[in-house]
PDB file of C-alpha atoms in Angstrom:
ATOM      1  CA  SER O1062     220.041 121.442  71.174  1.00 52.00           C
ATOM      2  CA  THR O1063     223.737 122.234  71.132  1.00 52.00           C
ATOM      3  CA  LEU O1064     223.398 124.092  74.537  1.00 51.00           C
ATOM      4  CA  ASP O1065     221.631 121.239  75.933  1.00 54.00           C
ATOM      5  CA  GLN O1066     224.907 119.132  75.172  1.00 53.00           C
ATOM      6  CA  ASP O1067     227.384 121.947  76.262  1.00 55.00           C
ATOM      7  CA  LYS O1068     225.992 124.307  78.804  1.00 62.00           C
ATOM      8  CA  SER O1069     229.227 126.437  78.665  1.00 62.00           C
ATOM      9  CA  LEU O1070     228.231 127.966  75.495  1.00 62.00           C
ATOM     10  CA  TYR O1071     225.296 129.569  76.898  1.00 57.00           C
ATOM     11  CA  PRO O1072     226.806 133.134  77.926  1.00 65.00           C
ATOM     12  CA  GLU O1073     228.342 133.553  74.594  1.00 58.00           C
ATOM     13  CA  ILE O1074     225.285 132.765  72.841  1.00 65.00           C
ATOM     14  CA  ASN O1075     223.142 134.700  74.903  1.00 60.00           C
ATOM     15  CA  ASP O1076     225.275 137.719  74.588  1.00 59.00           C
ATOM     16  CA  MET O1077     225.819 137.479  70.710  1.00 63.00           C
ATOM     17  CA  THR O1078     221.770 136.948  70.292  1.00 63.00           C
ATOM     18  CA  ASN O1079     221.178 140.097  72.373  1.00 58.00           C
ATOM     19  CA  GLU O1080     223.501 141.760  70.172  1.00 61.00           C
ATOM     20  CA  LEU O1081     221.914 140.749  67.116  1.00 62.00           C
ATOM     21  CA  ILE O1082     218.360 141.501  68.197  1.00 62.00           C
ATOM     22  CA  SER O1083     219.255 145.159  68.725  1.00 59.00           C
ATOM     23  CA  ILE O1084     220.597 145.194  65.190  1.00 66.00           C
ATOM     24  CA  LEU O1085     217.776 142.691  63.669  1.00 63.00           C
ATOM     25  CA  PRO O1086     214.783 143.359  65.966  1.00 63.00           C
ATOM     26  CA  GLU O1087     212.360 141.973  63.465  1.00 71.00           C
ATOM     27  CA  ASN O1088     214.180 138.821  62.779  1.00 63.00           C
ATOM     28  CA  PRO O1089     212.049 135.752  63.546  1.00 71.00           C
ATOM     29  CA  THR O1090     214.953 133.106  63.611  1.00 73.00           C
ATOM     30  CA  LEU O1091     216.505 135.341  66.162  1.00 76.00           C
ATOM     31  CA  LEU O1092     213.681 135.967  68.273  1.00 73.00           C
ATOM     32  CA  ALA O1093     213.049 132.208  68.062  1.00 75.00           C
ATOM     33  CA  LEU O1094     216.509 131.688  69.297  1.00 76.00           C
ATOM     34  CA  ARG O1095     215.882 134.325  72.185  1.00 72.00           C
ATOM     35  CA  ALA O1096     212.767 131.910  73.093  1.00 73.00           C
ATOM     36  CA  ASP O1097     215.221 128.906  73.240  1.00 75.00           C
ATOM     37  CA  LEU O1098     217.606 130.508  75.451  1.00 76.00           C
ATOM     38  CA  TYR O1099     214.844 131.400  77.882  1.00 74.00           C
ATOM     39  CA  ARG O1100     213.510 127.806  77.500  1.00 79.00           C
ATOM     40  CA  PHE O1101     217.027 126.588  78.359  1.00 77.00           C
ATOM     41  CA  GLU O1102     216.755 128.610  81.775  1.00 71.00           C
ATOM     42  CA  ASN O1103     213.532 127.225  82.225  1.00 76.00           C
ATOM     43  CA  LYS O1104     211.829 130.508  82.035  1.00 83.00           C
ATOM     44  CA  LEU O1105     209.048 129.198  80.083  1.00 83.00           C
ATOM     45  CA  ASP O1106     206.588 132.335  80.423  1.00 82.00           C
ATOM     46  CA  SER O1107     209.317 134.363  78.732  1.00 81.00           C
ATOM     47  CA  ALA O1108     210.075 131.714  76.076  1.00 84.00           C
ATOM     48  CA  ARG O1109     206.353 131.643  75.020  1.00 90.00           C
ATOM     49  CA  VAL O1110     206.548 135.517  74.581  1.00 87.00           C
ATOM     50  CA  TRP O1111     209.324 135.370  72.431  1.00 79.00           C
ATOM     51  CA  LEU O1112     208.184 132.481  70.158  1.00 89.00           C
ATOM     52  CA  LEU O1113     204.870 134.318  69.916  1.00 90.00           C
ATOM     53  CA  LYS O1114     206.820 137.614  68.591  1.00 89.00           C
ATOM     54  CA  SER O1115     208.736 135.068  66.177  1.00 84.00           C
ATOM     55  CA  LEU O1116     205.437 133.467  64.799  1.00 92.00           C
ATOM     56  CA  LYS O1117     203.682 137.075  64.633  1.00 88.00           C
ATOM     57  CA  ILE O1118     206.407 138.065  61.961  1.00 89.00           C
ATOM     58  CA  ASP O1119     206.351 134.917  60.135  1.00 87.00           C
ATOM     59  CA  GLY O1120     203.765 132.371  60.977  1.00 90.00           C
ATOM     60  CA  THR O1121     204.768 129.691  58.110  1.00 92.00           C
ATOM     61  CA  ASN O1122     206.969 127.534  60.253  1.00 89.00           C
ATOM     62  CA  GLU O1123     205.028 124.642  61.335  1.00 92.00           C
ATOM     63  CA  SER O1124     207.016 122.808  63.401  1.00 86.00           C
ATOM     64  CA  MET O1125     207.552 126.467  65.673  1.00 90.00           C
ATOM     65  CA  TRP O1126     203.922 126.496  66.278  1.00 94.00           C
ATOM     66  CA  GLU O1127     204.012 122.752  67.469  1.00 91.00           C
ATOM     67  CA  ASN O1128     207.003 123.558  69.698  1.00 89.00           C
ATOM     68  CA  LEU O1129     204.917 126.837  71.300  1.00 91.00           C
ATOM     69  CA  LEU O1130     202.174 124.278  71.924  1.00 95.00           C
ATOM     70  CA  TYR O1131     204.461 121.586  73.586  1.00 92.00           C
ATOM     71  CA  LEU O1132     205.817 124.631  75.636  1.00 92.00           C
ATOM     72  CA  ASP O1133     202.157 125.596  76.511  1.00 92.00           C
ATOM     73  CA  GLY O1134     201.553 122.004  77.626  1.00 92.00           C
ATOM     74  CA  SER O1135     204.784 121.408  79.870  1.00 90.00           C
ATOM     75  CA  MET O1136     203.317 124.924  81.748  1.00 92.00           C
ATOM     76  CA  ASP O1137     199.972 122.834  82.492  1.00 91.00           C
ATOM     77  CA  ASN O1138     198.509 126.281  80.869  1.00 91.00           C
ATOM     78  CA  TYR O1139     195.598 125.125  78.820  1.00 94.00           C
ATOM     79  CA  ASP O1140     194.119 128.703  78.328  1.00 93.00           C
ATOM     80  CA  PHE O1141     197.494 129.726  76.248  1.00 94.00           C
ATOM     81  CA  LEU O1142     197.348 126.252  74.801  1.00 96.00           C
ATOM     82  CA  MET O1143     193.832 126.657  73.407  1.00 96.00           C
ATOM     83  CA  LYS O1144     194.472 130.419  72.054  1.00 95.00           C
ATOM     84  CA  ASP O1145     197.752 129.344  70.636  1.00 95.00           C
ATOM     85  CA  ALA O1146     196.539 126.523  68.885  1.00 97.00           C
ATOM     86  CA  GLU O1147     193.601 128.762  67.478  1.00 96.00           C
ATOM     87  CA  LEU O1148     196.109 131.028  66.116  1.00 95.00           C
ATOM     88  CA  ALA O1149     198.280 127.886  64.684  1.00 96.00           C
ATOM     89  CA  LEU O1150     195.256 126.625  62.994  1.00 97.00           C
ATOM     90  CA  GLU O1151     194.913 129.745  60.815  1.00 95.00           C
ATOM     91  CA  TYR O1152     198.236 128.914  59.224  1.00 95.00           C
ATOM     92  CA  PHE O1153     197.593 125.109  59.252  1.00 97.00           C
ATOM     93  CA  PRO O1154     193.886 124.132  59.727  1.00 97.00           C
ATOM     94  CA  ASN O1155     194.679 120.856  58.802  1.00 97.00           C
ATOM     95  CA  ASN O1156     197.498 119.772  60.985  1.00 96.00           C
ATOM     96  CA  THR O1157     196.235 116.873  63.147  1.00 97.00           C
ATOM     97  CA  ASN O1158     198.607 117.415  65.745  1.00 95.00           C
ATOM     98  CA  ILE O1159     197.867 121.045  66.290  1.00 96.00           C
ATOM     99  CA  LEU O1160     193.859 119.857  65.847  1.00 98.00           C
ATOM    100  CA  PHE O1161     194.461 117.181  68.647  1.00 97.00           C
ATOM    101  CA  MET O1162     196.393 119.624  70.907  1.00 97.00           C
ATOM    102  CA  HIS O1163     193.433 122.010  70.455  1.00 98.00           C
ATOM    103  CA  GLY O1164     190.722 119.845  71.051  1.00 98.00           C
ATOM    104  CA  ILE O1165     192.159 118.366  74.461  1.00 97.00           C
ATOM    105  CA  SER O1166     192.748 121.808  75.906  1.00 97.00           C
ATOM    106  CA  ALA O1167     189.268 123.169  74.797  1.00 97.00           C
ATOM    107  CA  PHE O1168     187.810 119.878  76.514  1.00 98.00           C
ATOM    108  CA  ILE O1169     189.580 120.999  79.885  1.00 96.00           C
ATOM    109  CA  GLN O1170     188.556 124.504  79.471  1.00 96.00           C
ATOM    110  CA  LYS O1171     184.874 123.247  79.269  1.00 97.00           C
ATOM    111  CA  GLU O1172     184.584 124.654  75.834  1.00 98.00           C
ATOM    112  CA  TYR O1173     182.965 121.158  74.699  1.00 98.00           C
ATOM    113  CA  SER O1174     181.676 122.175  71.193  1.00 98.00           C
ATOM    114  CA  THR O1175     185.094 123.653  70.382  1.00 98.00           C
ATOM    115  CA  SER O1176     186.715 120.268  71.509  1.00 98.00           C
ATOM    116  CA  LYS O1177     184.143 118.484  69.291  1.00 98.00           C
ATOM    117  CA  TYR O1178     184.755 119.935  66.310  1.00 98.00           C
ATOM    118  CA  ALA O1179     188.692 119.766  66.552  1.00 98.00           C
ATOM    119  CA  LEU O1180     189.048 116.286  67.351  1.00 98.00           C
ATOM    120  CA  GLU O1181     186.513 115.057  64.823  1.00 98.00           C
ATOM    121  CA  LYS O1182     188.403 116.975  62.299  1.00 98.00           C
ATOM    122  CA  ALA O1183     191.492 115.439  63.650  1.00 98.00           C
ATOM    123  CA  LEU O1184     190.290 112.046  63.705  1.00 98.00           C
ATOM    124  CA  LYS O1185     188.625 112.384  60.001  1.00 97.00           C
ATOM    125  CA  LEU O1186     192.012 113.567  58.637  1.00 97.00           C
ATOM    126  CA  GLY O1187     194.093 110.605  60.244  1.00 95.00           C
ATOM    127  CA  ILE O1188     195.574 111.399  63.573  1.00 94.00           C
ATOM    128  CA  GLU O1189     198.706 109.656  64.872  1.00 91.00           C
ATOM    129  CA  SER O1190     197.976 106.103  66.306  1.00 91.00           C
ATOM    130  CA  GLN O1191     199.239 107.040  69.715  1.00 93.00           C
ATOM    131  CA  GLN O1192     197.094 109.908  69.971  1.00 95.00           C
ATOM    132  CA  GLU O1193     193.785 108.194  68.770  1.00 97.00           C
ATOM    133  CA  PRO O1194     192.684 106.704  71.785  1.00 96.00           C
ATOM    134  CA  GLN O1195     192.753 110.010  73.935  1.00 97.00           C
ATOM    135  CA  ALA O1196     191.303 111.809  71.044  1.00 98.00           C
ATOM    136  CA  LEU O1197     188.327 109.209  70.981  1.00 98.00           C
ATOM    137  CA  SER O1198     188.141 109.161  74.718  1.00 98.00           C
ATOM    138  CA  THR O1199     187.926 113.178  74.973  1.00 98.00           C
ATOM    139  CA  LEU O1200     185.602 113.201  72.037  1.00 98.00           C
ATOM    140  CA  ALA O1201     183.184 110.859  73.881  1.00 98.00           C
ATOM    141  CA  GLU O1202     183.344 113.027  76.896  1.00 98.00           C
ATOM    142  CA  ALA O1203     182.547 116.194  75.067  1.00 98.00           C
ATOM    143  CA  LEU O1204     179.667 114.576  73.469  1.00 98.00           C
ATOM    144  CA  HIS O1205     178.556 113.503  76.896  1.00 98.00           C
ATOM    145  CA  TYR O1206     178.556 116.793  78.084  1.00 98.00           C
ATOM    146  CA  LEU O1207     176.765 118.167  74.757  1.00 98.00           C
ATOM    147  CA  GLY O1208     173.961 115.634  75.691  1.00 98.00           C
ATOM    148  CA  ASP O1209     174.928 113.441  72.740  1.00 98.00           C
ATOM    149  CA  HIS O1210     174.948 110.344  74.571  1.00 98.00           C
ATOM    150  CA  GLN O1211     174.127 107.720  71.762  1.00 98.00           C
ATOM    151  CA  LYS O1212     177.093 109.139  69.806  1.00 98.00           C
ATOM    152  CA  SER O1213     179.027 109.458  73.301  1.00 98.00           C
ATOM    153  CA  ASP O1214     178.766 105.857  74.064  1.00 98.00           C
ATOM    154  CA  GLU O1215     179.723 104.522  70.416  1.00 98.00           C
ATOM    155  CA  THR O1216     182.678 106.920  70.545  1.00 98.00           C
ATOM    156  CA  PHE O1217     183.638 105.383  74.180  1.00 98.00           C
ATOM    157  CA  ASP O1218     183.268 101.781  72.635  1.00 98.00           C
ATOM    158  CA  ILE O1219     185.449 102.935  69.600  1.00 98.00           C
ATOM    159  CA  ALA O1220     188.039 104.275  72.235  1.00 98.00           C
ATOM    160  CA  LEU O1221     188.051 100.858  74.039  1.00 98.00           C
ATOM    161  CA  GLU O1222     188.289  98.636  70.761  1.00 97.00           C
ATOM    162  CA  LYS O1223     191.890 101.032  70.111  1.00 95.00           C
ATOM    163  CA  ASP O1224     193.110 100.751  73.777  1.00 96.00           C
ATOM    164  CA  LYS O1225     190.866  98.195  75.782  1.00 96.00           C
ATOM    165  CA  ASP O1226     192.940  98.229  79.100  1.00 97.00           C
ATOM    166  CA  ASN O1227     192.614 102.396  79.543  1.00 97.00           C
ATOM    167  CA  ALA O1228     191.570 102.538  83.177  1.00 98.00           C
ATOM    168  CA  THR O1229     190.654 106.155  82.682  1.00 97.00           C
ATOM    169  CA  THR O1230     188.412 105.554  79.657  1.00 98.00           C
ATOM    170  CA  LEU O1231     186.928 102.446  81.352  1.00 98.00           C
ATOM    171  CA  ASN O1232     185.964 104.756  84.521  1.00 98.00           C
ATOM    172  CA  ASN O1233     184.917 107.527  82.577  1.00 98.00           C
ATOM    173  CA  TYR O1234     182.541 105.731  80.377  1.00 98.00           C
ATOM    174  CA  ALA O1235     181.111 103.433  83.650  1.00 98.00           C
ATOM    175  CA  TYR O1236     180.781 106.710  85.417  1.00 98.00           C
ATOM    176  CA  TYR O1237     178.549 108.422  82.650  1.00 98.00           C
ATOM    177  CA  LEU O1238     176.336 105.473  82.245  1.00 98.00           C
ATOM    178  CA  SER O1239     175.823 104.974  85.791  1.00 97.00           C
ATOM    179  CA  LEU O1240     174.557 108.950  85.868  1.00 96.00           C
ATOM    180  CA  ARG O1241     172.081 107.942  83.447  1.00 97.00           C
ATOM    181  CA  ASN O1242     171.395 104.956  85.318  1.00 97.00           C
ATOM    182  CA  THR O1243     171.454 102.731  82.182  1.00 97.00           C
ATOM    183  CA  GLN O1244     173.459  99.717  81.134  1.00 98.00           C
ATOM    184  CA  LEU O1245     174.629  98.985  84.799  1.00 98.00           C
ATOM    185  CA  GLU O1246     175.902  95.616  84.218  1.00 98.00           C
ATOM    186  CA  LYS O1247     178.313  96.671  81.490  1.00 98.00           C
ATOM    187  CA  ALA O1248     179.299  99.802  83.547  1.00 98.00           C
ATOM    188  CA  GLU O1249     179.981  97.640  86.505  1.00 98.00           C
ATOM    189  CA  ALA O1250     182.280  95.285  84.658  1.00 98.00           C
ATOM    190  CA  MET O1251     184.262  98.237  83.127  1.00 98.00           C
ATOM    191  CA  ILE O1252     184.787  99.816  86.661  1.00 98.00           C
ATOM    192  CA  LYS O1253     185.976  96.390  88.035  1.00 98.00           C
ATOM    193  CA  ARG O1254     188.232  96.245  85.232  1.00 98.00           C
ATOM    194  CA  ALA O1255     189.706  99.909  85.539  1.00 98.00           C
ATOM    195  CA  ILE O1256     190.083  99.223  89.594  1.00 98.00           C
ATOM    196  CA  GLU O1257     191.840  95.912  88.733  1.00 98.00           C
ATOM    197  CA  ILE O1258     194.665  98.155  86.370  1.00 98.00           C
ATOM    198  CA  MET O1259     194.732 101.376  88.848  1.00 98.00           C
ATOM    199  CA  PRO O1260     193.857  99.932  92.559  1.00 97.00           C
ATOM    200  CA  GLY O1261     193.327 102.631  94.910  1.00 96.00           C
ATOM    201  CA  THR O1262     192.273 104.983  92.633  1.00 97.00           C
ATOM    202  CA  ALA O1263     189.750 107.399  94.566  1.00 97.00           C
ATOM    203  CA  SER O1264     187.842 108.569  91.504  1.00 97.00           C
ATOM    204  CA  PHE O1265     187.764 104.779  90.060  1.00 98.00           C
ATOM    205  CA  GLU O1266     186.198 103.643  93.730  1.00 98.00           C
ATOM    206  CA  ASP O1267     183.615 106.418  93.975  1.00 98.00           C
ATOM    207  CA  THR O1268     182.549 105.233  90.410  1.00 98.00           C
ATOM    208  CA  TYR O1269     182.084 101.750  91.664  1.00 98.00           C
ATOM    209  CA  GLY O1270     180.222 103.064  94.384  1.00 98.00           C
ATOM    210  CA  TRP O1271     177.798 105.141  92.206  1.00 98.00           C
ATOM    211  CA  ILE O1272     177.076 101.880  90.047  1.00 98.00           C
ATOM    212  CA  LEU O1273     176.183 100.096  93.260  1.00 98.00           C
ATOM    213  CA  TYR O1274     174.144 102.808  94.383  1.00 98.00           C
ATOM    214  CA  GLN O1275     172.230 102.652  91.328  1.00 98.00           C
ATOM    215  CA  LYS O1276     171.583  99.148  91.331  1.00 97.00           C
ATOM    216  CA  GLY O1277     170.103  99.654  95.037  1.00 97.00           C
ATOM    217  CA  ASP O1278     173.261  97.943  96.863  1.00 98.00           C
ATOM    218  CA  TYR O1279     173.508 100.619  99.377  1.00 98.00           C
ATOM    219  CA  LYS O1280     175.520  98.971 101.884  1.00 97.00           C
ATOM    220  CA  GLU O1281     177.990  98.186  99.467  1.00 98.00           C
ATOM    221  CA  ALA O1282     177.640 101.578  97.781  1.00 98.00           C
ATOM    222  CA  LEU O1283     178.692 103.137 101.193  1.00 98.00           C
ATOM    223  CA  ASN O1284     182.195 101.097 101.585  1.00 98.00           C
ATOM    224  CA  TRP O1285     183.435 102.085  98.138  1.00 98.00           C
ATOM    225  CA  ILE O1286     182.482 105.693  98.339  1.00 98.00           C
ATOM    226  CA  GLN O1287     183.692 106.174 101.708  1.00 97.00           C
ATOM    227  CA  LYS O1288     187.127 104.813 100.744  1.00 97.00           C
ATOM    228  CA  ALA O1289     187.058 107.288  97.841  1.00 98.00           C
ATOM    229  CA  MET O1290     186.100 109.957 100.390  1.00 97.00           C
ATOM    230  CA  ASP O1291     188.868 108.947 102.858  1.00 97.00           C
ATOM    231  CA  LYS O1292     191.601 109.294 100.164  1.00 96.00           C
ATOM    232  CA  SER O1293     190.615 112.308  98.245  1.00 95.00           C
ATOM    233  CA  PRO O1294     187.678 114.309  99.707  1.00 95.00           C
ATOM    234  CA  SER O1295     186.076 116.071  96.757  1.00 96.00           C
ATOM    235  CA  PRO O1296     182.452 117.679  96.378  1.00 96.00           C
ATOM    236  CA  ASP O1297     180.734 114.865  94.122  1.00 96.00           C
ATOM    237  CA  VAL O1298     182.111 112.362  96.341  1.00 97.00           C
ATOM    238  CA  ALA O1299     180.527 114.219  99.594  1.00 97.00           C
ATOM    239  CA  ASP O1300     177.363 114.526  97.316  1.00 97.00           C
ATOM    240  CA  HIS O1301     177.325 111.097  96.766  1.00 97.00           C
ATOM    241  CA  LEU O1302     177.891 109.681 100.287  1.00 97.00           C
ATOM    242  CA  GLY O1303     174.877 112.038 101.675  1.00 97.00           C
ATOM    243  CA  ASP O1304     172.618 110.173  99.167  1.00 97.00           C
ATOM    244  CA  VAL O1305     173.825 106.838 100.112  1.00 98.00           C
ATOM    245  CA  TYR O1306     173.223 107.613 103.817  1.00 98.00           C
ATOM    246  CA  TYR O1307     169.862 108.965 102.870  1.00 97.00           C
ATOM    247  CA  LYS O1308     168.955 105.632 101.605  1.00 97.00           C
ATOM    248  CA  LEU O1309     170.221 103.944 104.677  1.00 97.00           C
ATOM    249  CA  GLY O1310     167.993 105.859 106.558  1.00 96.00           C
ATOM    250  CA  ASN O1311     170.480 108.089 108.248  1.00 97.00           C
ATOM    251  CA  THR O1312     169.252 111.659 107.283  1.00 96.00           C
ATOM    252  CA  VAL O1313     171.609 113.181 110.025  1.00 96.00           C
ATOM    253  CA  LYS O1314     174.774 111.822 108.007  1.00 97.00           C
ATOM    254  CA  ALA O1315     173.027 112.462 104.883  1.00 97.00           C
ATOM    255  CA  VAL O1316     172.930 116.179 105.490  1.00 96.00           C
ATOM    256  CA  GLU O1317     176.206 116.458 107.202  1.00 96.00           C
ATOM    257  CA  PHE O1318     177.670 115.179 103.929  1.00 97.00           C
ATOM    258  CA  TRP O1319     175.612 117.299 101.581  1.00 97.00           C
ATOM    259  CA  LYS O1320     177.006 120.284 103.704  1.00 95.00           C
ATOM    260  CA  LYS O1321     180.278 118.923 103.274  1.00 96.00           C
ATOM    261  CA  ALA O1322     179.893 118.868  99.515  1.00 96.00           C
ATOM    262  CA  LYS O1323     178.803 122.804  99.290  1.00 94.00           C
ATOM    263  CA  GLU O1324     181.519 123.634 101.475  1.00 95.00           C
ATOM    264  CA  LEU O1325     184.019 121.577  99.137  1.00 96.00           C
ATOM    265  CA  GLY O1326     182.413 123.536  96.337  1.00 95.00           C
ATOM    266  CA  ILE O1327     179.048 122.536  94.756  1.00 94.00           C
ATOM    267  CA  GLN O1328     177.231 125.387  93.796  1.00 92.00           C
ATOM    268  CA  SER O1329     173.697 124.066  92.660  1.00 94.00           C
ATOM    269  CA  GLN O1330     169.932 124.547  93.411  1.00 95.00           C
ATOM    270  CA  GLU O1331     169.970 120.857  93.927  1.00 95.00           C
ATOM    271  CA  ILE O1332     172.286 120.909  96.986  1.00 95.00           C
ATOM    272  CA  GLU O1333     170.677 123.676  98.530  1.00 95.00           C
ATOM    273  CA  ASN O1334     167.323 121.509  98.170  1.00 95.00           C
ATOM    274  CA  LYS O1335     168.849 118.622  99.579  1.00 95.00           C
ATOM    275  CA  ILE O1336     170.139 120.535 102.676  1.00 94.00           C
ATOM    276  CA  ARG O1337     166.734 122.321 103.262  1.00 94.00           C
ATOM    277  CA  ASN O1338     164.377 119.387 102.486  1.00 93.00           C
ATOM    278  CA  GLU O1339     166.488 116.869 104.149  1.00 91.00           C
ATOM    279  CA  HIS O1340     166.245 114.613 101.047  1.00 89.00           C
ATOM    280  CA  PRO O1341     167.413 114.132  97.468  1.00 88.00           C
TER     281      PRO O1341
END
C-alpha cells in the first residue's frame, strides 16, 4: 500500500479518515481504510473489528473477506478464522480459498465434520495447486478422527502423490497406521523418509518408536521415544514410554511415565487404569 511505501503520510491519512468517518459513519470503504490503518500500526485485533464493521454493511467484496481471513491467520486465531470464514461463505459459498481456510481452521478447532465438508467441497471445485497437498493431508486427518480409515488412507496416498516428500504428511500417515497396528512396513518406510527430510523432529522420533513398539522391537523403540521425550516432553510421548518400559519388564519406570503423562495433561480412564493396575 501507499502507506507501506511512505510512512510519513500516516498522521495525515489517519486524521482525514477519522474526520470522514465522523461525517459518513456507515461508509464501508472508509471503515475498511480505518482497518488498514490499524493493520499498519500492527493493532490487528482492532483492524479485524473495523473490517468486520465494513463487511457487515457491504459483504459483497470478495477480496476484503479474504483479507479478513489472512488477518485472522496472521494472528494465529483459528477460532476467529473459522467463524469469519463461515460468514464469508454465506456470500461466497464456492470460493475455494475461503473453503480451504475454513477447512483448515475447523480441523485445528477439532471440528472434523466441518473440516471434511469444507475441504471436500474445495477440492471438488478445483483448489489452487499450491493448497492442494495441505487440503488433502488435512482432509485425510479429519477422516481419521471421524473413523473412516479406508478413505483416510486413500486420501493420504493422493496427498503424497501430489507432494511425496512432505515430512509432516509422511509422519501423520505413518503414525495413524501405527495406532491401528496395520501396514507397519509401509509406516516404517514413510517415517524413515520423514526423519531423513527433517532430522531431529521429536514427534517424528516418537512415531518411529511407536512403529517399532508395534513390531515388538522394544529396545529400539525405547531409544527413539526417549529421544523424543528428551527434546519435547508431551503427554502422548510419556504414555508411549510407559508402555515400552512395561514391555521391557520395568513396571516401576512404566508407572512413573504414565503418571508423567497424566501430569502433562492426559485425562482418560485408560491412563487411570494403567497407573492403578500397573499395566496397560
